[in-house]
PDB file of C-alpha atoms in Angstrom:
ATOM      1  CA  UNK P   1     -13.769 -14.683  17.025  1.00 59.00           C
ATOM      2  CA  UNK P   2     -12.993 -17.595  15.011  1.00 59.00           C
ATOM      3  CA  UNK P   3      -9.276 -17.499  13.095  1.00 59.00           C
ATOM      4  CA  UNK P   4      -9.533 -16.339   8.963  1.00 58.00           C
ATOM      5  CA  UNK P   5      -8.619 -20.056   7.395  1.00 58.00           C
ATOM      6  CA  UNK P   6      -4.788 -20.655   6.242  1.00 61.00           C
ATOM      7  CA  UNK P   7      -4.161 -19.587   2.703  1.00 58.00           C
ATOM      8  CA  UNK P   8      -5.271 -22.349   0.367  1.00 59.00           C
ATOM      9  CA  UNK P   9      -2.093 -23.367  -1.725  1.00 62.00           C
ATOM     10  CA  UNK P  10      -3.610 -22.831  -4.802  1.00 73.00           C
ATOM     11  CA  UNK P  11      -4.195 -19.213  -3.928  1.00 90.00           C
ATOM     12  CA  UNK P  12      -1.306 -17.136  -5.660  1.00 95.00           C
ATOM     13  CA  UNK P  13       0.612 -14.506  -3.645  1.00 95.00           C
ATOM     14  CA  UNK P  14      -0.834 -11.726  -5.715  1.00 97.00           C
ATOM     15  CA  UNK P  15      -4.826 -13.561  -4.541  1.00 96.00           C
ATOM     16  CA  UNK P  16      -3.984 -13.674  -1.002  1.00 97.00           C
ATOM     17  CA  UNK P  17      -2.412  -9.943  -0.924  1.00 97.00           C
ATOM     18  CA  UNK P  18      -6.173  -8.779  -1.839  1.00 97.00           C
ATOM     19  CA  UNK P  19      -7.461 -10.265   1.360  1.00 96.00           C
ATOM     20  CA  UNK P  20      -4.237  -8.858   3.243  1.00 96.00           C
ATOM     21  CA  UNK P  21      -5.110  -5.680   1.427  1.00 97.00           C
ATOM     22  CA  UNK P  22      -8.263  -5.090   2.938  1.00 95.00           C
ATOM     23  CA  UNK P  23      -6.509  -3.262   6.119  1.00 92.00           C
ATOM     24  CA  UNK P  24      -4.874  -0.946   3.801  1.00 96.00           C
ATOM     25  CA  UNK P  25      -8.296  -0.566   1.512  1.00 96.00           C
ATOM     26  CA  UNK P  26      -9.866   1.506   4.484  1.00 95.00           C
ATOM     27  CA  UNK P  27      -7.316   4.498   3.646  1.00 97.00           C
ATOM     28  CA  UNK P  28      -6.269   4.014   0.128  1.00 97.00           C
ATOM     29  CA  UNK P  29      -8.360   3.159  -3.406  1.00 97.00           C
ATOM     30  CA  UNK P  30      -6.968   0.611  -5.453  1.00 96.00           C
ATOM     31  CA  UNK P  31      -8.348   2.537  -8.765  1.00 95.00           C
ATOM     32  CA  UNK P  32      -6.649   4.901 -10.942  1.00 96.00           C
ATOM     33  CA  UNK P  33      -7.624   8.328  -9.132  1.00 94.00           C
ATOM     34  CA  UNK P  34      -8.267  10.219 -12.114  1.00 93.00           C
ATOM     35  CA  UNK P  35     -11.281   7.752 -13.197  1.00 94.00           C
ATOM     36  CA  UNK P  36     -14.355   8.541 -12.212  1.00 93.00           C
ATOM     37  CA  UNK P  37     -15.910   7.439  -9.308  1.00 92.00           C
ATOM     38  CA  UNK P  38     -12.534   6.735  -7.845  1.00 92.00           C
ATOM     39  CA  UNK P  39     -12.840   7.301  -4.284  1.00 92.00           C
ATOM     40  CA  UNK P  40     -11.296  10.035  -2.594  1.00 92.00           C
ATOM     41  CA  UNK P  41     -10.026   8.595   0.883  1.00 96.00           C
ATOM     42  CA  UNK P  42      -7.820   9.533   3.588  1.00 96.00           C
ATOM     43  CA  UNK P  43      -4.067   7.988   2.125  1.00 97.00           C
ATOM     44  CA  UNK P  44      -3.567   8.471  -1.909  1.00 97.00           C
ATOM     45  CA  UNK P  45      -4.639   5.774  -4.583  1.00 97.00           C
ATOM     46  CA  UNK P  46      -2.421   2.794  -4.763  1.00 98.00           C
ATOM     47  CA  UNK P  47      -3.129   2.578  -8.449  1.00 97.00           C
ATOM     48  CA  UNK P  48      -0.148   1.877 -10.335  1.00 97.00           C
ATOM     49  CA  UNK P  49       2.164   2.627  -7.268  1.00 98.00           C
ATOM     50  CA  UNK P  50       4.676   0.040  -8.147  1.00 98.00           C
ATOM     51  CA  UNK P  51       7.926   1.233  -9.553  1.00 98.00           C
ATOM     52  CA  UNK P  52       7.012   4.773  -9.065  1.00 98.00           C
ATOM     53  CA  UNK P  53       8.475   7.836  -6.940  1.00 98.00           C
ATOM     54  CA  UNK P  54       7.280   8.550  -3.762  1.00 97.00           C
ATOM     55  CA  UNK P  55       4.497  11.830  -3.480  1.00 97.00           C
ATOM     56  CA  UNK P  56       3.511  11.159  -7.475  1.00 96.00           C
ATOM     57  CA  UNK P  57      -0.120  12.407  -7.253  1.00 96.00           C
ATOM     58  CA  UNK P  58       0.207  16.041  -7.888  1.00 92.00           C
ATOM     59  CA  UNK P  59      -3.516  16.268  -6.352  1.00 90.00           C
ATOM     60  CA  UNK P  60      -2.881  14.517  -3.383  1.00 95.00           C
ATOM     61  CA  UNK P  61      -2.049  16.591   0.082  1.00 95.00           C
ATOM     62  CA  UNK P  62       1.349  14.199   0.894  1.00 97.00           C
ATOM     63  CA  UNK P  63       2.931  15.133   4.350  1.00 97.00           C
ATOM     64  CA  UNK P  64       6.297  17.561   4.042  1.00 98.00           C
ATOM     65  CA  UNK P  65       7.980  14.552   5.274  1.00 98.00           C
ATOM     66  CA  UNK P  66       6.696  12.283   2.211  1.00 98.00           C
ATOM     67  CA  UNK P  67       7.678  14.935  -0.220  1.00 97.00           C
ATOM     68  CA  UNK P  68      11.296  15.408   0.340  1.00 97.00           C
ATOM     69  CA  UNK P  69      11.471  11.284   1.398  1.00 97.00           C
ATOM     70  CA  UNK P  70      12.429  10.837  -2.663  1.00 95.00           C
ATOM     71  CA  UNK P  71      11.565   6.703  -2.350  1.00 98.00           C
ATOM     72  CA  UNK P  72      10.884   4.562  -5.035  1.00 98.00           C
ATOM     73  CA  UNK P  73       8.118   2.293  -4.503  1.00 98.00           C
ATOM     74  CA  UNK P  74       9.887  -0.888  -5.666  1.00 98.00           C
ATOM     75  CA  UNK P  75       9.737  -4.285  -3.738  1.00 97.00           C
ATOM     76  CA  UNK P  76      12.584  -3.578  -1.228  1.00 98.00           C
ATOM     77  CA  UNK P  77      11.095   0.076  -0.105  1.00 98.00           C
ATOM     78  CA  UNK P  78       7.565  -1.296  -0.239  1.00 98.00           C
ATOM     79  CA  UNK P  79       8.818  -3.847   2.151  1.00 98.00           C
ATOM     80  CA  UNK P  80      10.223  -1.986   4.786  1.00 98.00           C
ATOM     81  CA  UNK P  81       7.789   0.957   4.494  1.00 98.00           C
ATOM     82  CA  UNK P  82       4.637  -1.222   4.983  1.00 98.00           C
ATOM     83  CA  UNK P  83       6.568  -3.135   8.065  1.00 98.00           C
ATOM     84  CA  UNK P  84       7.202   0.413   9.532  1.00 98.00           C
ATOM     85  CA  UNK P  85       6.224   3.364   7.444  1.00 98.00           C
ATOM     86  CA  UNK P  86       7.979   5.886  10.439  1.00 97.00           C
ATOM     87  CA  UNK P  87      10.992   3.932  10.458  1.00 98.00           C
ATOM     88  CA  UNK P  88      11.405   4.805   6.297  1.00 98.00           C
ATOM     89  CA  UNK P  89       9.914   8.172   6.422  1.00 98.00           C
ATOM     90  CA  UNK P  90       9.893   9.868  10.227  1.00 98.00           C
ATOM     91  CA  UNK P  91       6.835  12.315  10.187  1.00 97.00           C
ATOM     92  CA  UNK P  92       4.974  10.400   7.400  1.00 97.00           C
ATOM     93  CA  UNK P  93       0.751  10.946   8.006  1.00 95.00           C
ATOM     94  CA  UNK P  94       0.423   7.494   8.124  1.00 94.00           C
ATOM     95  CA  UNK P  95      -0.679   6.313  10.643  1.00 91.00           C
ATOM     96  CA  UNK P  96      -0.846   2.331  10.345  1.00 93.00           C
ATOM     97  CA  UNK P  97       1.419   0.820  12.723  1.00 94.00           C
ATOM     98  CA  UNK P  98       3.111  -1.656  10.319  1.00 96.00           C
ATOM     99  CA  UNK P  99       2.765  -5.232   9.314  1.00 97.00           C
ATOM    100  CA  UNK P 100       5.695  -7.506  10.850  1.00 97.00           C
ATOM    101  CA  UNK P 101       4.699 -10.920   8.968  1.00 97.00           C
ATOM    102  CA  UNK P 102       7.068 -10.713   6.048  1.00 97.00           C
ATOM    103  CA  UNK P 103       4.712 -13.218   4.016  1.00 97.00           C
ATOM    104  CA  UNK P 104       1.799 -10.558   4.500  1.00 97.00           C
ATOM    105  CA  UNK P 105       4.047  -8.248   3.518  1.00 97.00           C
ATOM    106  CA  UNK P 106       5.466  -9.906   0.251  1.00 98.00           C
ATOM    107  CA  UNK P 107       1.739 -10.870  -0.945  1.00 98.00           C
ATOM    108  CA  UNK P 108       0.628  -7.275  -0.133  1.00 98.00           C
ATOM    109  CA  UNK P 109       3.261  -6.452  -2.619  1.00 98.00           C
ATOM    110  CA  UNK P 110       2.508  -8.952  -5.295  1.00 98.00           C
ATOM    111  CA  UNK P 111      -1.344  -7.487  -5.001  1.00 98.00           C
ATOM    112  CA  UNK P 112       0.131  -4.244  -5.281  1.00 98.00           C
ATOM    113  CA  UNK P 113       1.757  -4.988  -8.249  1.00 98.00           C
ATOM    114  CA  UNK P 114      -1.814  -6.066 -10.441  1.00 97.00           C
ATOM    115  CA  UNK P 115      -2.831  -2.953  -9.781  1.00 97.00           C
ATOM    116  CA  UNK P 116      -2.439  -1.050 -13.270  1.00 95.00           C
TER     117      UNK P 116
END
């Protein structure tokens, strides 16, 4: 397979977390869940997740172990949870292994972020 091209350097963090995105897009919508035609997937909507507590959708099945984890979804926890979501909450569902490249990470984040 032939290597995805370097991010161009006019590409802003936020643009180049929407391509990093896409691994996370096969679990969670990026859309406000109560619109419609929101899609229903496997993880909860990352709509709006930045800033916010931890197990916020009251219509969304979280594991026991995300509902008593108490987090705040702010740059440092988003961090370390999407590097190693069983290291920050043991038991969590989720089942991606983690992304170790902190500048995926960070511009994950900064895509998260637009999302409102």
């Amino acid at each position: 397979g032939r290597e995805p091209a370097p991010p161009s350097a006019a590409q802003t963090p936020a643009e180049r977390g929407r391509m990093e995105f896409r691994a996370c897009a096969v679990c969670h919508a990026r859309s406000d869940p109560s619109a419609p035609g929101t899609p229903r997937l496997i993880g909860p909507s990352l709509f709006s997740v930045f800033g916010m507590p931890s197990a916020r959708l009251a219509d969304y099945d979280y594991s026991p172990a995300m509902r008593r984890a108490a987090l705040i979804w702010d740059e440092a926890m988003l961090g370390a949870y999407i590097a190693d979501p069983q290291a920050v909450v043991p038991g969590t569902r989720m089942s991606y292994p983690g992304e170790p490249d902190p500048a995926k990470r960070a511009a994950i984040i900064a895509y998260l972020k637009t999302l409102q």
